[in-house]
Coordinates of C-alpha atoms in Angstrom, one line a residue:
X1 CA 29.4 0.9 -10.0
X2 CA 32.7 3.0 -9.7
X3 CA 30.9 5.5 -7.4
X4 CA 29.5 2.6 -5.3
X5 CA 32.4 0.7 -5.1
X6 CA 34.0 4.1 -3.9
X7 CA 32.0 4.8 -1.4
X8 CA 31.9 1.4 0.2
X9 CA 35.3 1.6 0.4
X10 CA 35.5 5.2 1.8
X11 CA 33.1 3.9 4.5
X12 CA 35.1 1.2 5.7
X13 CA 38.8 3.2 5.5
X14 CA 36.5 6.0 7.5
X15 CA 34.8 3.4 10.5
X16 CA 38.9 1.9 10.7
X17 CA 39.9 4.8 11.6
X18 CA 37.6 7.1 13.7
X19 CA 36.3 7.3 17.3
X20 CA 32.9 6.2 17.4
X21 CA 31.9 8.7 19.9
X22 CA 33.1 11.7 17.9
X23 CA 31.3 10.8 14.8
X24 CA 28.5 12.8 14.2
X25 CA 25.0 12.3 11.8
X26 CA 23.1 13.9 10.0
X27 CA 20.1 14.0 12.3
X28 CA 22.4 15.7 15.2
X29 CA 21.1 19.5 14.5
X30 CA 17.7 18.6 15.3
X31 CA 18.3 15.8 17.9
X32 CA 20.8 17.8 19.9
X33 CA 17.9 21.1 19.4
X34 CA 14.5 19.5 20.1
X35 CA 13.5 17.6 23.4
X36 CA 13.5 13.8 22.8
X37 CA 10.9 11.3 24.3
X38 CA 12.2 8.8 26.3
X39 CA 11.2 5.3 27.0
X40 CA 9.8 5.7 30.1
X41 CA 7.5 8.2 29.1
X42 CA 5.5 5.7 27.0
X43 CA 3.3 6.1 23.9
X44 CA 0.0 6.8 25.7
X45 CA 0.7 9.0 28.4
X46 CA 2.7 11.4 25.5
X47 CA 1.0 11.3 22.4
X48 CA -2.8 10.1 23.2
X49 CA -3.7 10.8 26.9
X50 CA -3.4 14.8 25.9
X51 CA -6.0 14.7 23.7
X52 CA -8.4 13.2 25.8
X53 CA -8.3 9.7 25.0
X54 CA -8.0 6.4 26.8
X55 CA -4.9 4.7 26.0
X56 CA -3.2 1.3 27.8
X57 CA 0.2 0.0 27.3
X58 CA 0.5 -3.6 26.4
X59 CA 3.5 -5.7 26.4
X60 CA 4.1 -9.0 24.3
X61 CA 6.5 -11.7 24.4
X62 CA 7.4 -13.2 20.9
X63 CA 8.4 -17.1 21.0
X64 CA 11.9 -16.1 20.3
X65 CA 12.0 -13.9 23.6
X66 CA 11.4 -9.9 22.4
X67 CA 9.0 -8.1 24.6
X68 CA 7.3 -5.8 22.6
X69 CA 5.0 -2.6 23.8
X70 CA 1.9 -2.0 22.3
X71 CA -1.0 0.8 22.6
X72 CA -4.4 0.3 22.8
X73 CA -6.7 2.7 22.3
X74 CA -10.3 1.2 22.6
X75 CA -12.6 4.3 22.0
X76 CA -13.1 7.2 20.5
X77 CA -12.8 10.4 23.0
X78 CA -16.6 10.5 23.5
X79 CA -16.2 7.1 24.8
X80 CA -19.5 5.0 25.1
X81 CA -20.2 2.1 23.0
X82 CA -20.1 -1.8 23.3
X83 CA -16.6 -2.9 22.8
X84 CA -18.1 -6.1 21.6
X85 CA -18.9 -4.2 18.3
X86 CA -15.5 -2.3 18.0
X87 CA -13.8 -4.3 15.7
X88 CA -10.1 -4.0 16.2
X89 CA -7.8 -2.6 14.0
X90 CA -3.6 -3.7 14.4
X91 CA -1.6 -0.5 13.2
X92 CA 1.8 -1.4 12.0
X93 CA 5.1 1.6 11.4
X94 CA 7.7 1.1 8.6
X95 CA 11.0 1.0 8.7
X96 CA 13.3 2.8 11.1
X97 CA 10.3 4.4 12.9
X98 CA 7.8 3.4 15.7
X99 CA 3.8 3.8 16.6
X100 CA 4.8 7.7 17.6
X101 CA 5.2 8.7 13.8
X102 CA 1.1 8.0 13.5
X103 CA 0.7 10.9 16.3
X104 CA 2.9 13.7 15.6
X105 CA 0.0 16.0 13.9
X106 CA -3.1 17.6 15.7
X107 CA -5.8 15.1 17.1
X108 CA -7.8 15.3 14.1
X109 CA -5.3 14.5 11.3
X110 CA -3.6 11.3 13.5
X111 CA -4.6 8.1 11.5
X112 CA -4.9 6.4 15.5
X113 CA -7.3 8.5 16.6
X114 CA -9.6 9.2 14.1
X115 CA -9.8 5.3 13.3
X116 CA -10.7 5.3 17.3
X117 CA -13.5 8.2 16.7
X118 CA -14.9 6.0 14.0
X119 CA -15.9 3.1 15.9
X120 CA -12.5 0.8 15.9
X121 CA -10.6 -0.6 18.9
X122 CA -7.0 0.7 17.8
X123 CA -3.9 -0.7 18.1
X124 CA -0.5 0.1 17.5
X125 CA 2.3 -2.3 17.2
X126 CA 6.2 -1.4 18.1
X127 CA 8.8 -4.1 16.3
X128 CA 11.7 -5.2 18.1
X129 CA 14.7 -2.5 18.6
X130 CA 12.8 0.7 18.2
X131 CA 12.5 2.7 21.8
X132 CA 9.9 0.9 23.5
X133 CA 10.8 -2.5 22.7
X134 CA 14.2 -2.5 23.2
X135 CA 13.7 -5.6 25.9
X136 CA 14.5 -9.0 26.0
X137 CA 14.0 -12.1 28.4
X138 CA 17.4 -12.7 28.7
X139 CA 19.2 -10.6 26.2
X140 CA 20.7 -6.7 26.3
X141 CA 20.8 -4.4 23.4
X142 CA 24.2 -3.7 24.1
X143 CA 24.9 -7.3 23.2
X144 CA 25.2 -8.2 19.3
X145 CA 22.9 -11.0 19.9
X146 CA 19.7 -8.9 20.5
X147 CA 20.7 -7.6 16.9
X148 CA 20.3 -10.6 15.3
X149 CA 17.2 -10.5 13.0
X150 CA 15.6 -9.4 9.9
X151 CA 12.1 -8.5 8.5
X152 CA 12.2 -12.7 8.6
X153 CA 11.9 -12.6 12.2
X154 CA 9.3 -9.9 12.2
X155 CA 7.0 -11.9 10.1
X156 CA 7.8 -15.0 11.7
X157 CA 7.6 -13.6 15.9
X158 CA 6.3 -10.0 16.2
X159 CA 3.3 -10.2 14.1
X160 CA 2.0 -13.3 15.1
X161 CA 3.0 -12.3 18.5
X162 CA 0.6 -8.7 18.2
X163 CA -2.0 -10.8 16.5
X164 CA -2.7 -13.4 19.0
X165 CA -2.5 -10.9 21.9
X166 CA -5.2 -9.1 20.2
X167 CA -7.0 -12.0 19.2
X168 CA -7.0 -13.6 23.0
X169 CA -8.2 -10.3 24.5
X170 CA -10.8 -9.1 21.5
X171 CA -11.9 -12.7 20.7
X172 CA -12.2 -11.2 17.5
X173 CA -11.1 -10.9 14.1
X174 CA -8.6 -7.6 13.2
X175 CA -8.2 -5.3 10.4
X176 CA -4.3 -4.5 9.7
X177 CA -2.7 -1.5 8.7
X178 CA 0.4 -1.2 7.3
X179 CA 3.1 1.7 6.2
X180 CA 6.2 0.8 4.3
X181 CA 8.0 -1.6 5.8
X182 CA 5.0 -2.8 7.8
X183 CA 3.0 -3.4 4.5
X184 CA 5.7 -6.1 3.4
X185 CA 6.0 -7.2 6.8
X186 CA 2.2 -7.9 6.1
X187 CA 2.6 -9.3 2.8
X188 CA 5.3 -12.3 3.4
X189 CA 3.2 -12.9 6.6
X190 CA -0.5 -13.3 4.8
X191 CA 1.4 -15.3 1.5
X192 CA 2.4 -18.2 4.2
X193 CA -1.1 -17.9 5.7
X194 CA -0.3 -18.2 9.3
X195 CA -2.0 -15.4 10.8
X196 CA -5.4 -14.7 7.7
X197 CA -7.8 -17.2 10.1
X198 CA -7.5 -13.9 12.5
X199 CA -7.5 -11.0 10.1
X200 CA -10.5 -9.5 8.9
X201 CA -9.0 -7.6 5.5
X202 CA -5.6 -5.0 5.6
X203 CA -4.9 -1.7 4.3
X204 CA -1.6 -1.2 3.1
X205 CA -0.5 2.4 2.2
X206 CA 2.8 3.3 0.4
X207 CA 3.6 -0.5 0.0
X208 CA 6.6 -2.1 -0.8
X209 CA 7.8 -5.6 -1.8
X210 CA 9.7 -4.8 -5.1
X211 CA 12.0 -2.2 -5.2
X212 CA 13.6 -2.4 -8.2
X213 CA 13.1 1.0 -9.2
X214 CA 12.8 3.4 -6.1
X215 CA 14.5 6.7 -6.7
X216 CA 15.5 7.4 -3.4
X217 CA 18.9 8.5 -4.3
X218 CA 20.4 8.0 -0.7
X219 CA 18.7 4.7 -0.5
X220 CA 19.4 2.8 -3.5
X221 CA 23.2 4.3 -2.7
X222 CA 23.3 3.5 0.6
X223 CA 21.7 -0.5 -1.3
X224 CA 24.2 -0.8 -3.9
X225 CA 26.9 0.4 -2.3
X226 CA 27.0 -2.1 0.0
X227 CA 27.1 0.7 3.1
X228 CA 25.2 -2.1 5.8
X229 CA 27.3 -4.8 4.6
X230 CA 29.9 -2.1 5.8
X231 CA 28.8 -1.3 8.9
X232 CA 28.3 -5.1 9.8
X233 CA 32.1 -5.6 8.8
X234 CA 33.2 -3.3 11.5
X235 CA 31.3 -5.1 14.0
X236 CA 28.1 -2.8 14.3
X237 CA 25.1 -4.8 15.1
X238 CA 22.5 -2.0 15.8
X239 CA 21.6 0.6 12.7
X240 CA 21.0 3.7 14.3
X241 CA 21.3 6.3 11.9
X242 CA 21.2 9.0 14.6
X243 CA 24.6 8.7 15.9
X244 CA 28.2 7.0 16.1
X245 CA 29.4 5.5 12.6
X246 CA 26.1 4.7 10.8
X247 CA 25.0 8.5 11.2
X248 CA 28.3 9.3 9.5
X249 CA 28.9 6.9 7.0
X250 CA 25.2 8.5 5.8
X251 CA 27.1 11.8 5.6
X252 CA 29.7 10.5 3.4
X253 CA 26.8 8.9 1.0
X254 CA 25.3 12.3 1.0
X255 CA 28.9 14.1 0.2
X256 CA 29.9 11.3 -2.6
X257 CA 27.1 11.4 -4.3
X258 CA 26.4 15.4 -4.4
X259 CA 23.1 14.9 -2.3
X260 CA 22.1 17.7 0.2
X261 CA 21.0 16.0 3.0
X262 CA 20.0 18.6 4.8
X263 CA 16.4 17.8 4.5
X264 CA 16.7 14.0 4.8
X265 CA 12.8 13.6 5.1
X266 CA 12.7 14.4 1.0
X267 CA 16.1 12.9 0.1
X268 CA 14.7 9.8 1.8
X269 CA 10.7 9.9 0.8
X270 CA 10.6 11.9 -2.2
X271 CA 8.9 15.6 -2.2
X272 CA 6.0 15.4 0.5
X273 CA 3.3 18.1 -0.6
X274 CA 1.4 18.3 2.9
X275 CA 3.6 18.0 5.7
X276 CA 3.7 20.8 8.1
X277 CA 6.6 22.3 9.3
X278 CA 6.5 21.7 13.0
X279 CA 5.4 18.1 12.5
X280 CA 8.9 17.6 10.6
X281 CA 10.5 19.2 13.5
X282 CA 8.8 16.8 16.1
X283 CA 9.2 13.6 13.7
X284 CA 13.4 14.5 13.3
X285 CA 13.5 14.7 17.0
X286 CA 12.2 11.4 17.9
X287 CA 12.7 9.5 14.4
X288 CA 14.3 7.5 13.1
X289 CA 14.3 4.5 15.0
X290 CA 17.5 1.6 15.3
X291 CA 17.4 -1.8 13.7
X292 CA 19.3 -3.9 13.2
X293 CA 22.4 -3.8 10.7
X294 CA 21.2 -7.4 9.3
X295 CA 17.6 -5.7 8.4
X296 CA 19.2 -3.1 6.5
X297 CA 21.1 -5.7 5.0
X298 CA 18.2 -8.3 3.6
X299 CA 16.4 -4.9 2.6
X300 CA 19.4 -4.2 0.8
X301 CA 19.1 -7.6 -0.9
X302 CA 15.8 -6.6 -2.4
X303 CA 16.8 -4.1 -3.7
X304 CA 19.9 -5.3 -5.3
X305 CA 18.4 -9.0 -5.8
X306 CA 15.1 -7.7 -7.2
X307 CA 13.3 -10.4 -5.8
X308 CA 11.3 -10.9 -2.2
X309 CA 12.8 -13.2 -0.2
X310 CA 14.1 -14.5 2.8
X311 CA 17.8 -14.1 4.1
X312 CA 20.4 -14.6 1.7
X313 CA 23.4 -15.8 3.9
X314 CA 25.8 -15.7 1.3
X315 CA 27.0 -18.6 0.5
X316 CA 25.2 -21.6 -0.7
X317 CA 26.7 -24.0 2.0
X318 CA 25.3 -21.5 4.7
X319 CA 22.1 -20.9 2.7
X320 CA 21.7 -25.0 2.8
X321 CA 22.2 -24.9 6.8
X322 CA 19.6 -22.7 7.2
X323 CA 17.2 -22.8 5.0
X324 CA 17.7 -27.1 2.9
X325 CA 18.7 -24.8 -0.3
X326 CA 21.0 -23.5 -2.0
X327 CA 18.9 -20.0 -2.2
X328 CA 16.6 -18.4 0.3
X329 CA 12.9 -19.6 -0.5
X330 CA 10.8 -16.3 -2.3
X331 CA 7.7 -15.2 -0.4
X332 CA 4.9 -16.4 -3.3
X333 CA 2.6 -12.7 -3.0
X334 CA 0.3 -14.7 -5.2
X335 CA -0.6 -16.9 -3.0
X336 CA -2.2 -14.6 -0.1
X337 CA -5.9 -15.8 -0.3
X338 CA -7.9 -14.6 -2.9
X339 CA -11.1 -13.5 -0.5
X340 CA -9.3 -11.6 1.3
X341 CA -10.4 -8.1 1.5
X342 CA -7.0 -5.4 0.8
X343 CA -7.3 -2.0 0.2
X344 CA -4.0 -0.1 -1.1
X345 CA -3.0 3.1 -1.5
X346 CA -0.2 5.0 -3.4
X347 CA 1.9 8.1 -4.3
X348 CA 2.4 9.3 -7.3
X349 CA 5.8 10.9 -6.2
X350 CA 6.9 8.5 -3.5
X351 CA 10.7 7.4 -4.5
X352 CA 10.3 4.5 -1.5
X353 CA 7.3 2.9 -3.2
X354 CA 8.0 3.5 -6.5
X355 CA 4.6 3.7 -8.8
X356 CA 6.2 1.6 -10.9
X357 CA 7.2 -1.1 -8.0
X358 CA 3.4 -1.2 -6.5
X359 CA 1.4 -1.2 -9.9
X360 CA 4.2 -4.8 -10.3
X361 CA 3.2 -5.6 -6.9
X362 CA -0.8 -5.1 -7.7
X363 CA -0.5 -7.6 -10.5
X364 CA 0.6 -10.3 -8.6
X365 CA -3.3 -9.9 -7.2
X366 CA -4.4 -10.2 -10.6
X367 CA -6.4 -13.4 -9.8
X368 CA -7.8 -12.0 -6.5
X369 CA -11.6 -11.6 -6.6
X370 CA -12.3 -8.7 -7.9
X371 CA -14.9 -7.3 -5.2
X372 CA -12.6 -8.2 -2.8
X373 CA -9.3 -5.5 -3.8
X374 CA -9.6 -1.5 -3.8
X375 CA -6.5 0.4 -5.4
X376 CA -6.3 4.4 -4.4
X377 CA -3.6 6.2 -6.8
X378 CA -3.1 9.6 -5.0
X379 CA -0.7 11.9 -7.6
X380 CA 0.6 14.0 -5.2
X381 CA 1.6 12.2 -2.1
X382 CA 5.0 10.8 -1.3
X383 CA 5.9 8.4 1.4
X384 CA 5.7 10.1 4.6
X385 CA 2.7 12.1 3.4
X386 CA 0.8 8.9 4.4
X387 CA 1.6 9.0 7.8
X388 CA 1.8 12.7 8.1
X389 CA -0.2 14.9 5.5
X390 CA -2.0 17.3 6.5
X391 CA -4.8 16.3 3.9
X392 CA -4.4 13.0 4.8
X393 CA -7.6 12.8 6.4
X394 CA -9.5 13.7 4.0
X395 CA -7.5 11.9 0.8
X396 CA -7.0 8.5 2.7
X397 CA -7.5 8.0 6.2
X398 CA -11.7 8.4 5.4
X399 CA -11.2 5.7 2.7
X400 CA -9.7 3.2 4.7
X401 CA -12.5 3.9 7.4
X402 CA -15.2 3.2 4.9
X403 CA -13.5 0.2 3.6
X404 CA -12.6 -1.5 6.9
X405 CA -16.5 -0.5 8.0
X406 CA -18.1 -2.3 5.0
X407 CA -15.8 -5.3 5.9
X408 CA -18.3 -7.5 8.7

């Protein structure tokens, strides 16, 4: 508590009293050495044209006025087929990334494109704030008001958004994939049951809805020492760890607490065993992504809180206005249908998604029909090896291939 309390404080005497422009992160060696994509350059044209595939950008327009870009990829790069029997598949990132961390390895070891050379119409989803969705109708994100949302609003307007754009076009009932943050995303959406009459089953690899015991050392830190609750004090609305304040108050967690944060990917994730070098290179130049400071804040809650749920505005008269109660209703897990088909997979060195976190959040499926669940233990894997392992081809992505194919 002493060190936490410490360090919150050093991070608030420390944003008083410097010039945002001269603070520096700790992702600035490699973003200032390595060529960064820009938004105009676009998903497809970068990362899946070159390898000889067909690719189109999609934008979406959630109800509470976000566009968000999408890619399709709707074939494999022999191309042929009837798209009638290409049963789509909705891709979805984790936190503080976007759709270009599925592509940063060779053709054949991209989860996207080998899902597309199996026979699925592929689809990757971008939530609000990250480079190629940083659009509104009518707001900026230079304006705090285009910050104002959580993993609430992702589940309650970008999903449902993503799935009834692909529903409308496909006429067809999806698979969904998710990664981190984009398998709780998928969790709290399924347990309300607003989006299962269009989903076909869902894969959901290093997943996270408890995370009561990550060892992330930075992140439960950066949790319990309050350092968003900091940065939103100060009056920053976007969390982008890359620069200004936030990039430096992560310097100071890494000083305080004796961490070297010089490779953030493992500090973060845990020890990756298959990640090639030049892939890290390529992900540290165009990752991480911004979100917004309240995100990091009601992630910060579960972590702290050890329980899923909504916002916590914090105070009960404020909780009351917004939600009838005095505290933020829990997603129920539990009640995600029981016939729905899931398929999960997990590291047995991933400090994100904890082993003993996902084996609590398996058992909350412990009335789910039996035929109907598939659980993958892989020792050696830690978060990002899910999204970037070399082996990962052959350990996971093949799995989730045969599952989503034996799912008609």
């Amino acid at each position: 508590m002493a060190l936490s309390g410490s360090i919150a404080l050093a991070l608030i005497f420390f944003a008083l009293s410097t010039n945002p422009l001269e603070a520096r992160g700790p992702f600035d060696r490699l973003a200032r050495k390595l060529p960064q994509m820009t938004a105009s350059d676009g998903i497809c044209a970068s990362s899946v044209r070159i390898f000889g595939y067909k690719c189109e950008e999609h934008d979406v327009v959630t109800q509470d006025g976000y566009i968000l870009n999408m890619q399709r990829i709707p074939e494999g790069r022999a191309g042929t087929g009837d798209m009638s029997k290409r049963q789509p598949v909705l891709i979805q990132h984790g936190i503080l990334v976007d759709g270009m961390s599925w592509l940063l390895n060779p053709a054949d070891q991209n989860l996207p494109l080998i899902l597309a050379d199996q026979g699925f119409d592929v689809w990757m989803g971008n939530t609000r704030g990250t480079r190629f969705s940083r659009r509104h109708k009518y707001l900026s994100p230079n304006q705090p008001a285009f910050w104002n949302w959580t993993w609430d609003e992702l589940v309650s307007y970008d999903l449902p958004a993503m799935f009834d754009h692909i529903h409308g076009l496909t006429d067809q009932k999806m698979h969904y994939l998710g990664h981190s943050l984009g398998t709780l995303i998928g969790f709290a959406s399924f347990s309300e049951k607003g989006l299962v009459d269009k989903l076909r089953s869902a894969a959901m690899l290093s997943p996270i809805a408890y995370l009561s015991h990550m060892t992330t050392v930075l992140g439960d830190i950066a949790a319990r020492s309050f350092l968003a609750e900091a940065t939103a004090i100060i009056g920053v609305a976007e969390f982008n760890p890359k620069s200004g304040i936030v990039g430096h108050f992560i310097k100071i967690i890494c000083s305080q607490a004796g961490i070297d944060c010089y490779d953030l990917i493992s500090v973060i994730t845990g020890k990756n065993c298959c990640l090639n070098a030049s892939t890290i290179d390529l992900f540290l130049a165009n990752e991480p992504q911004s979100t917004s400071t309240k995100n990091m804040i009601h992630l910060s809650q579960t972590v702290r809180d050890k329980v899923l749920r909504k916002y916590n505005y914090g105070t009960i008269d404020c909780n009351i206005k917004h939600y009838g109660q005095p505290l933020p209703p829990a997603y129920n897990i539990s009640a995600i249908p029981h016939d729905l088909p899931l398929f999960f997979s997990y590291g047995g060195l991933d400090s994100l998604a904890d082993v003993n976190d996902v084996r609590f959040l398996i058992d909350q499926f412990k009335f789910h029909d039996v035929d109907k669940i598939e659980v993958q233990f892989v020792k050696e894997y830690a978060h990002a090896d899910f999204i970037m392992g070399v082996t990962a081809k052959d350990v996971v992505y093949n799995q989730v291939a045969t599952f989503f194919k034996r799912q008609t």
